[in-house]
Amino acid sequence: MAARSLFLAFAFAGLIAQGAWARAGSFQGAWLEEGQVCANVFVAAGKTLVFRRPANAFAAAFIIRGQRLSTPLATCRVSRTSPHGERRVLDLSCTTSIATNTARAVFGPAEDGGLHRYSAAEGGTATKYRLCTPEALKMP
């Protein structure tokens, strides 16, 4: 499961990369796999969200701020992004407390403003993520 969190970091770091997606401010923020509860993973810190401490290493969640993406286990930077239709193929460099590694990930926008992480640039299965906000933390 720790590998899943690291892969999520790799998969979504490109949201802050070059091109139209980089200019889309809506991709900045705290993201969580659909069906999970934002308040179980994030807490408010002023106007932003941070990971609840101790962080759940297995949470399918990440935070994008500027050119950085964080998961409970890793911090990533985008080294390159390539368009592939509506999807983006990302080359990433992520660092954990143990090592730095590279990865490739594929993502695309969901119609409702969320995100899809795909298993391949063409076809493949998708996992959906939604944006968490400070207001979402107040919901029961």
CSV table of C-alpha atoms in Angstrom, one decimal, residues 2-16 27-33 41-42 48-53 55-78 90 92-97 115 129-132:
chain,number,residue,atom,x,y,z
A,2,ALA,CA,2.9,2.4,0.6
A,3,ALA,CA,3.8,1.9,-3.1
A,4,ARG,CA,0.3,3.0,-4.0
A,5,SER,CA,0.7,6.3,-2.2
A,6,LEU,CA,4.1,6.8,-3.9
A,7,PHE,CA,2.5,6.0,-7.3
A,8,LEU,CA,-0.3,8.5,-6.6
A,9,ALA,CA,2.4,11.1,-6.0
A,10,PHE,CA,3.9,10.2,-9.3
A,11,ALA,CA,0.6,10.1,-11.1
A,12,PHE,CA,-0.6,13.6,-10.2
A,13,ALA,CA,2.5,15.7,-10.0
A,14,GLY,CA,2.0,16.7,-13.6
A,15,LEU,CA,-1.1,18.7,-12.8
A,16,ILE,CA,1.2,21.5,-12.1
A,27,PHE,CA,-5.8,21.5,-10.0
A,28,GLN,CA,-4.0,23.1,-7.0
A,29,GLY,CA,-5.2,21.9,-3.7
A,30,ALA,CA,-5.9,18.7,-1.7
A,31,TRP,CA,-7.1,15.6,-3.6
A,32,LEU,CA,-8.6,12.4,-2.3
A,33,GLU,CA,-9.8,9.2,-4.0
A,41,VAL,CA,-7.1,12.6,5.8
A,42,PHE,CA,-6.8,16.4,5.9
A,48,THR,CA,-5.1,25.5,2.9
A,49,LEU,CA,-5.3,21.9,3.8
A,50,VAL,CA,-2.5,19.7,5.1
A,51,PHE,CA,-2.2,16.0,6.0
A,52,ARG,CA,-3.7,15.0,9.3
A,53,ARG,CA,-0.9,13.9,11.7
A,55,ALA,CA,-0.4,10.9,8.3
A,56,ASN,CA,-2.0,7.8,7.0
A,57,ALA,CA,0.6,6.3,4.7
A,58,PHE,CA,-2.0,4.3,2.8
A,59,ALA,CA,-4.4,7.2,2.0
A,60,ALA,CA,-5.0,7.6,-1.7
A,61,ALA,CA,-4.5,11.4,-1.3
A,62,PHE,CA,-2.1,14.2,-2.5
A,63,ILE,CA,-1.7,17.9,-2.2
A,64,ILE,CA,-0.6,20.1,-5.1
A,65,ARG,CA,1.0,23.5,-4.4
A,66,GLY,CA,2.9,25.3,-7.1
A,67,GLN,CA,5.4,23.0,-8.7
A,68,ARG,CA,5.3,20.4,-5.9
A,69,LEU,CA,3.1,17.5,-5.1
A,70,SER,CA,3.0,15.8,-1.7
A,71,THR,CA,1.6,12.5,-0.5
A,72,PRO,CA,1.8,11.2,3.1
A,73,LEU,CA,5.1,9.5,1.9
A,74,ALA,CA,6.6,11.5,-0.9
A,75,THR,CA,7.3,14.9,-2.4
A,76,CYS,CA,7.5,15.1,-6.2
A,77,ARG,CA,8.5,17.5,-8.9
A,78,VAL,CA,7.5,17.3,-12.6
A,90,LEU,CA,4.1,12.6,-16.9
A,92,LEU,CA,8.3,12.7,-12.4
A,93,SER,CA,11.0,12.7,-9.8
A,94,CYS,CA,9.8,11.9,-6.2
A,95,THR,CA,11.7,11.8,-2.9
A,96,THR,CA,10.8,9.8,0.2
A,97,SER,CA,12.6,9.6,3.5
A,115,LEU,CA,-9.4,14.0,-11.9
A,129,TYR,CA,-10.3,11.8,-7.3
A,130,ARG,CA,-12.1,14.8,-5.9
A,131,LEU,CA,-10.9,18.1,-4.6
A,132,CYS,CA,-11.2,18.6,-0.8
